């Protein structure tokens, strides 16, 4: 029971948390790994040395030319991240002389479609959360199901007069 608690809290500090639905449709292991690396850096901008990226993606000596790395790893990974995750990712390369050294990744949450003007917000019935409310109150990267469960738990913990 209590003996395992320090290990569980250690896991939360040492590993990156994200919704499985963010990567479920990705078919490239490189896309999933790159996404995991990006969500560790919440700033939305990251400069990564090429050697570090190769190590993080476990490429060893594969794709020694930047052209092959772009075509076989980076472009497909970025396409899958943009298509299947809540992030919009762009990247560019910096050159030192003729050599590409660092890569620059810029990313941000995708913009939500604009809501129709003049439409009344969905009313909740007897304290039930609507889909729109859950979507609006979800944390970045949190799946709808996880947000719904978290918000319902909060609602249950509130005193009765607050929820009415």
PDB file of C-alpha atoms in Angstrom:
ATOM      1  CA  UNK A   1       0.000   0.000   0.000  1.00  0.00           C
ATOM      2  CA  UNK A   2       1.933   2.979   1.341  1.00  0.00           C
ATOM      3  CA  UNK A   3       5.301   1.487   0.338  1.00  0.00           C
ATOM      4  CA  UNK A   4       4.562   2.008  -3.359  1.00  0.00           C
ATOM      5  CA  UNK A   5       3.453   5.660  -3.069  1.00  0.00           C
ATOM      6  CA  UNK A   6       6.961   7.187  -3.391  1.00  0.00           C
ATOM      7  CA  UNK A   7       7.509   5.146  -6.569  1.00  0.00           C
ATOM      8  CA  UNK A   8       4.234   6.302  -8.101  1.00  0.00           C
ATOM      9  CA  UNK A   9       4.953   9.959  -7.398  1.00  0.00           C
ATOM     10  CA  UNK A  10       8.445   9.424  -8.818  1.00  0.00           C
ATOM     11  CA  UNK A  11       6.896   8.055 -12.009  1.00  0.00           C
ATOM     12  CA  UNK A  12       4.800  11.192 -12.382  1.00  0.00           C
ATOM     13  CA  UNK A  13       7.937  13.337 -12.183  1.00  0.00           C
ATOM     14  CA  UNK A  14      10.040  11.187 -14.514  1.00  0.00           C
ATOM     15  CA  UNK A  15       7.601  10.470 -17.344  1.00  0.00           C
ATOM     16  CA  UNK A  16       5.653  12.643 -19.734  1.00  0.00           C
ATOM     17  CA  UNK A  17       1.870  12.484 -19.446  1.00  0.00           C
ATOM     18  CA  UNK A  18      -0.381  12.943 -22.459  1.00  0.00           C
ATOM     19  CA  UNK A  19      -3.688  11.551 -23.658  1.00  0.00           C
ATOM     20  CA  UNK A  20      -3.344   8.270 -25.519  1.00  0.00           C
ATOM     21  CA  UNK A  21      -5.884   9.586 -28.029  1.00  0.00           C
ATOM     22  CA  UNK A  22      -3.282  12.214 -29.042  1.00  0.00           C
ATOM     23  CA  UNK A  23      -1.053   9.510 -30.568  1.00  0.00           C
ATOM     24  CA  UNK A  24      -3.441   6.581 -31.132  1.00  0.00           C
ATOM     25  CA  UNK A  25      -3.782   7.178 -34.881  1.00  0.00           C
ATOM     26  CA  UNK A  26      -0.086   7.816 -35.498  1.00  0.00           C
ATOM     27  CA  UNK A  27       1.639   4.972 -37.351  1.00  0.00           C
ATOM     28  CA  UNK A  28       5.203   6.300 -37.129  1.00  0.00           C
ATOM     29  CA  UNK A  29       7.207   5.545 -33.992  1.00  0.00           C
ATOM     30  CA  UNK A  30       9.247   8.661 -34.813  1.00  0.00           C
ATOM     31  CA  UNK A  31       6.072  10.790 -34.818  1.00  0.00           C
ATOM     32  CA  UNK A  32       5.021   9.437 -31.429  1.00  0.00           C
ATOM     33  CA  UNK A  33       8.488   9.965 -29.934  1.00  0.00           C
ATOM     34  CA  UNK A  34       8.775  13.476 -31.381  1.00  0.00           C
ATOM     35  CA  UNK A  35       5.330  14.303 -29.972  1.00  0.00           C
ATOM     36  CA  UNK A  36       6.419  12.996 -26.548  1.00  0.00           C
ATOM     37  CA  UNK A  37       9.497  15.218 -26.711  1.00  0.00           C
ATOM     38  CA  UNK A  38       7.470  18.277 -27.725  1.00  0.00           C
ATOM     39  CA  UNK A  39       4.951  17.994 -24.901  1.00  0.00           C
ATOM     40  CA  UNK A  40       7.875  17.957 -22.439  1.00  0.00           C
ATOM     41  CA  UNK A  41       8.734  21.478 -23.609  1.00  0.00           C
ATOM     42  CA  UNK A  42       5.604  23.563 -23.059  1.00  0.00           C
ATOM     43  CA  UNK A  43       7.176  26.792 -24.352  1.00  0.00           C
ATOM     44  CA  UNK A  44       6.164  26.107 -27.970  1.00  0.00           C
ATOM     45  CA  UNK A  45       9.675  26.643 -29.339  1.00  0.00           C
ATOM     46  CA  UNK A  46      12.655  24.351 -29.167  1.00  0.00           C
ATOM     47  CA  UNK A  47      16.089  24.370 -30.794  1.00  0.00           C
ATOM     48  CA  UNK A  48      17.495  20.834 -30.986  1.00  0.00           C
ATOM     49  CA  UNK A  49      20.956  19.765 -32.072  1.00  0.00           C
ATOM     50  CA  UNK A  50      20.836  17.206 -34.867  1.00  0.00           C
ATOM     51  CA  UNK A  51      22.906  14.679 -32.887  1.00  0.00           C
ATOM     52  CA  UNK A  52      20.529  14.980 -29.911  1.00  0.00           C
ATOM     53  CA  UNK A  53      17.495  14.437 -32.132  1.00  0.00           C
ATOM     54  CA  UNK A  54      19.105  11.367 -33.720  1.00  0.00           C
ATOM     55  CA  UNK A  55      19.805   9.969 -30.239  1.00  0.00           C
ATOM     56  CA  UNK A  56      16.291  10.742 -28.932  1.00  0.00           C
ATOM     57  CA  UNK A  57      14.698   9.092 -31.965  1.00  0.00           C
ATOM     58  CA  UNK A  58      17.128   6.141 -31.641  1.00  0.00           C
ATOM     59  CA  UNK A  59      18.283   6.499 -35.240  1.00  0.00           C
ATOM     60  CA  UNK A  60      21.935   5.578 -34.539  1.00  0.00           C
ATOM     61  CA  UNK A  61      23.708   5.779 -37.917  1.00  0.00           C
ATOM     62  CA  UNK A  62      20.611   5.574 -40.115  1.00  0.00           C
ATOM     63  CA  UNK A  63      19.841   8.508 -42.436  1.00  0.00           C
ATOM     64  CA  UNK A  64      23.272  10.186 -42.300  1.00  0.00           C
ATOM     65  CA  UNK A  65      22.249  12.811 -44.882  1.00  0.00           C
ATOM     66  CA  UNK A  66      19.853  15.535 -43.779  1.00  0.00           C
ATOM     67  CA  UNK A  67      17.920  15.047 -47.029  1.00  0.00           C
ATOM     68  CA  UNK A  68      17.112  11.418 -46.123  1.00  0.00           C
ATOM     69  CA  UNK A  69      16.388  12.317 -42.503  1.00  0.00           C
ATOM     70  CA  UNK A  70      13.896  14.965 -43.649  1.00  0.00           C
ATOM     71  CA  UNK A  71      12.226  12.717 -46.225  1.00  0.00           C
ATOM     72  CA  UNK A  72      12.043   9.520 -44.164  1.00  0.00           C
ATOM     73  CA  UNK A  73      11.708  10.747 -40.569  1.00  0.00           C
ATOM     74  CA  UNK A  74      10.960  14.434 -40.007  1.00  0.00           C
ATOM     75  CA  UNK A  75       8.422  15.206 -42.743  1.00  0.00           C
ATOM     76  CA  UNK A  76       6.264  12.092 -42.085  1.00  0.00           C
ATOM     77  CA  UNK A  77       6.462  12.638 -38.307  1.00  0.00           C
ATOM     78  CA  UNK A  78       5.448  16.305 -38.570  1.00  0.00           C
ATOM     79  CA  UNK A  79       2.605  15.411 -40.948  1.00  0.00           C
ATOM     80  CA  UNK A  80       1.229  12.804 -38.519  1.00  0.00           C
ATOM     81  CA  UNK A  81       1.580  15.107 -35.511  1.00  0.00           C
ATOM     82  CA  UNK A  82      -0.277  17.882 -37.357  1.00  0.00           C
ATOM     83  CA  UNK A  83      -2.963  15.483 -38.562  1.00  0.00           C
ATOM     84  CA  UNK A  84      -3.615  13.415 -35.430  1.00  0.00           C
ATOM     85  CA  UNK A  85      -2.531  15.426 -32.368  1.00  0.00           C
ATOM     86  CA  UNK A  86      -3.820  18.627 -30.752  1.00  0.00           C
ATOM     87  CA  UNK A  87      -0.577  20.398 -31.792  1.00  0.00           C
ATOM     88  CA  UNK A  88       0.294  22.273 -34.969  1.00  0.00           C
ATOM     89  CA  UNK A  89       4.022  21.815 -35.606  1.00  0.00           C
ATOM     90  CA  UNK A  90       6.455  23.494 -37.981  1.00  0.00           C
ATOM     91  CA  UNK A  91      10.200  23.063 -38.157  1.00  0.00           C
ATOM     92  CA  UNK A  92      13.168  24.631 -39.871  1.00  0.00           C
ATOM     93  CA  UNK A  93      16.889  24.043 -40.036  1.00  0.00           C
ATOM     94  CA  UNK A  94      19.796  26.310 -39.200  1.00  0.00           C
ATOM     95  CA  UNK A  95      23.037  26.005 -41.083  1.00  0.00           C
ATOM     96  CA  UNK A  96      26.584  26.524 -39.902  1.00  0.00           C
ATOM     97  CA  UNK A  97      28.408  27.007 -43.174  1.00  0.00           C
ATOM     98  CA  UNK A  98      27.171  24.156 -45.355  1.00  0.00           C
ATOM     99  CA  UNK A  99      26.295  21.893 -42.411  1.00  0.00           C
ATOM    100  CA  UNK A 100      22.856  21.708 -40.830  1.00  0.00           C
ATOM    101  CA  UNK A 101      23.392  21.733 -37.088  1.00  0.00           C
ATOM    102  CA  UNK A 102      20.326  22.589 -35.021  1.00  0.00           C
ATOM    103  CA  UNK A 103      16.702  22.108 -35.993  1.00  0.00           C
ATOM    104  CA  UNK A 104      14.087  24.565 -34.772  1.00  0.00           C
ATOM    105  CA  UNK A 105      10.649  23.268 -33.775  1.00  0.00           C
ATOM    106  CA  UNK A 106       7.734  25.669 -33.279  1.00  0.00           C
ATOM    107  CA  UNK A 107       4.388  24.356 -32.128  1.00  0.00           C
ATOM    108  CA  UNK A 108       1.141  25.475 -30.549  1.00  0.00           C
ATOM    109  CA  UNK A 109      -2.274  24.028 -29.776  1.00  0.00           C
ATOM    110  CA  UNK A 110      -4.485  23.935 -32.850  1.00  0.00           C
ATOM    111  CA  UNK A 111      -6.985  26.752 -33.060  1.00  0.00           C
ATOM    112  CA  UNK A 112     -10.520  25.699 -32.240  1.00  0.00           C
ATOM    113  CA  UNK A 113     -13.144  26.508 -34.888  1.00  0.00           C
ATOM    114  CA  UNK A 114     -14.871  29.824 -34.214  1.00  0.00           C
ATOM    115  CA  UNK A 115     -18.224  29.476 -32.494  1.00  0.00           C
ATOM    116  CA  UNK A 116     -21.374  30.747 -34.158  1.00  0.00           C
ATOM    117  CA  UNK A 117     -22.196  34.277 -33.009  1.00  0.00           C
ATOM    118  CA  UNK A 118     -25.466  34.742 -31.142  1.00  0.00           C
ATOM    119  CA  UNK A 119     -25.940  31.082 -30.312  1.00  0.00           C
ATOM    120  CA  UNK A 120     -26.882  30.523 -26.683  1.00  0.00           C
ATOM    121  CA  UNK A 121     -24.538  28.268 -24.689  1.00  0.00           C
ATOM    122  CA  UNK A 122     -25.787  24.733 -24.119  1.00  0.00           C
ATOM    123  CA  UNK A 123     -27.725  24.438 -20.878  1.00  0.00           C
ATOM    124  CA  UNK A 124     -26.870  21.596 -18.570  1.00  0.00           C
ATOM    125  CA  UNK A 125     -29.677  19.542 -17.056  1.00  0.00           C
ATOM    126  CA  UNK A 126     -29.601  18.889 -13.315  1.00  0.00           C
ATOM    127  CA  UNK A 127     -25.869  19.467 -12.929  1.00  0.00           C
ATOM    128  CA  UNK A 128     -24.889  17.305 -15.932  1.00  0.00           C
ATOM    129  CA  UNK A 129     -22.000  18.618 -17.991  1.00  0.00           C
ATOM    130  CA  UNK A 130     -22.595  19.243 -21.682  1.00  0.00           C
ATOM    131  CA  UNK A 131     -20.078  18.257 -24.332  1.00  0.00           C
ATOM    132  CA  UNK A 132     -19.318  21.946 -24.958  1.00  0.00           C
ATOM    133  CA  UNK A 133     -18.681  22.631 -21.266  1.00  0.00           C
ATOM    134  CA  UNK A 134     -16.292  19.690 -20.990  1.00  0.00           C
ATOM    135  CA  UNK A 135     -14.460  20.787 -24.150  1.00  0.00           C
ATOM    136  CA  UNK A 136     -14.126  24.335 -22.838  1.00  0.00           C
ATOM    137  CA  UNK A 137     -12.924  23.260 -19.377  1.00  0.00           C
ATOM    138  CA  UNK A 138     -10.543  20.489 -20.508  1.00  0.00           C
ATOM    139  CA  UNK A 139      -6.852  20.984 -19.824  1.00  0.00           C
ATOM    140  CA  UNK A 140      -4.446  21.132 -22.797  1.00  0.00           C
ATOM    141  CA  UNK A 141      -3.753  17.606 -24.033  1.00  0.00           C
ATOM    142  CA  UNK A 142      -6.471  16.091 -21.818  1.00  0.00           C
ATOM    143  CA  UNK A 143      -8.833  13.663 -23.557  1.00  0.00           C
ATOM    144  CA  UNK A 144     -12.559  14.397 -23.464  1.00  0.00           C
ATOM    145  CA  UNK A 145     -13.165  11.296 -21.327  1.00  0.00           C
ATOM    146  CA  UNK A 146     -10.474  12.250 -18.797  1.00  0.00           C
ATOM    147  CA  UNK A 147     -11.774  15.835 -18.597  1.00  0.00           C
ATOM    148  CA  UNK A 148     -15.357  14.599 -18.124  1.00  0.00           C
ATOM    149  CA  UNK A 149     -14.306  12.247 -15.320  1.00  0.00           C
ATOM    150  CA  UNK A 150     -12.212  14.947 -13.603  1.00  0.00           C
ATOM    151  CA  UNK A 151     -14.956  17.585 -13.841  1.00  0.00           C
ATOM    152  CA  UNK A 152     -17.639  15.186 -12.590  1.00  0.00           C
ATOM    153  CA  UNK A 153     -15.401  14.315  -9.626  1.00  0.00           C
ATOM    154  CA  UNK A 154     -14.988  18.012  -8.816  1.00  0.00           C
ATOM    155  CA  UNK A 155     -18.756  18.489  -9.108  1.00  0.00           C
ATOM    156  CA  UNK A 156     -19.386  15.597  -6.689  1.00  0.00           C
ATOM    157  CA  UNK A 157     -16.990  17.086  -4.139  1.00  0.00           C
ATOM    158  CA  UNK A 158     -18.692  20.508  -4.129  1.00  0.00           C
ATOM    159  CA  UNK A 159     -21.232  21.317  -1.386  1.00  0.00           C
ATOM    160  CA  UNK A 160     -24.840  20.787  -2.534  1.00  0.00           C
ATOM    161  CA  UNK A 161     -25.814  24.491  -2.609  1.00  0.00           C
ATOM    162  CA  UNK A 162     -22.903  25.299  -4.972  1.00  0.00           C
ATOM    163  CA  UNK A 163     -23.973  22.818  -7.667  1.00  0.00           C
ATOM    164  CA  UNK A 164     -27.638  23.906  -7.723  1.00  0.00           C
TER     165      UNK A 164
END
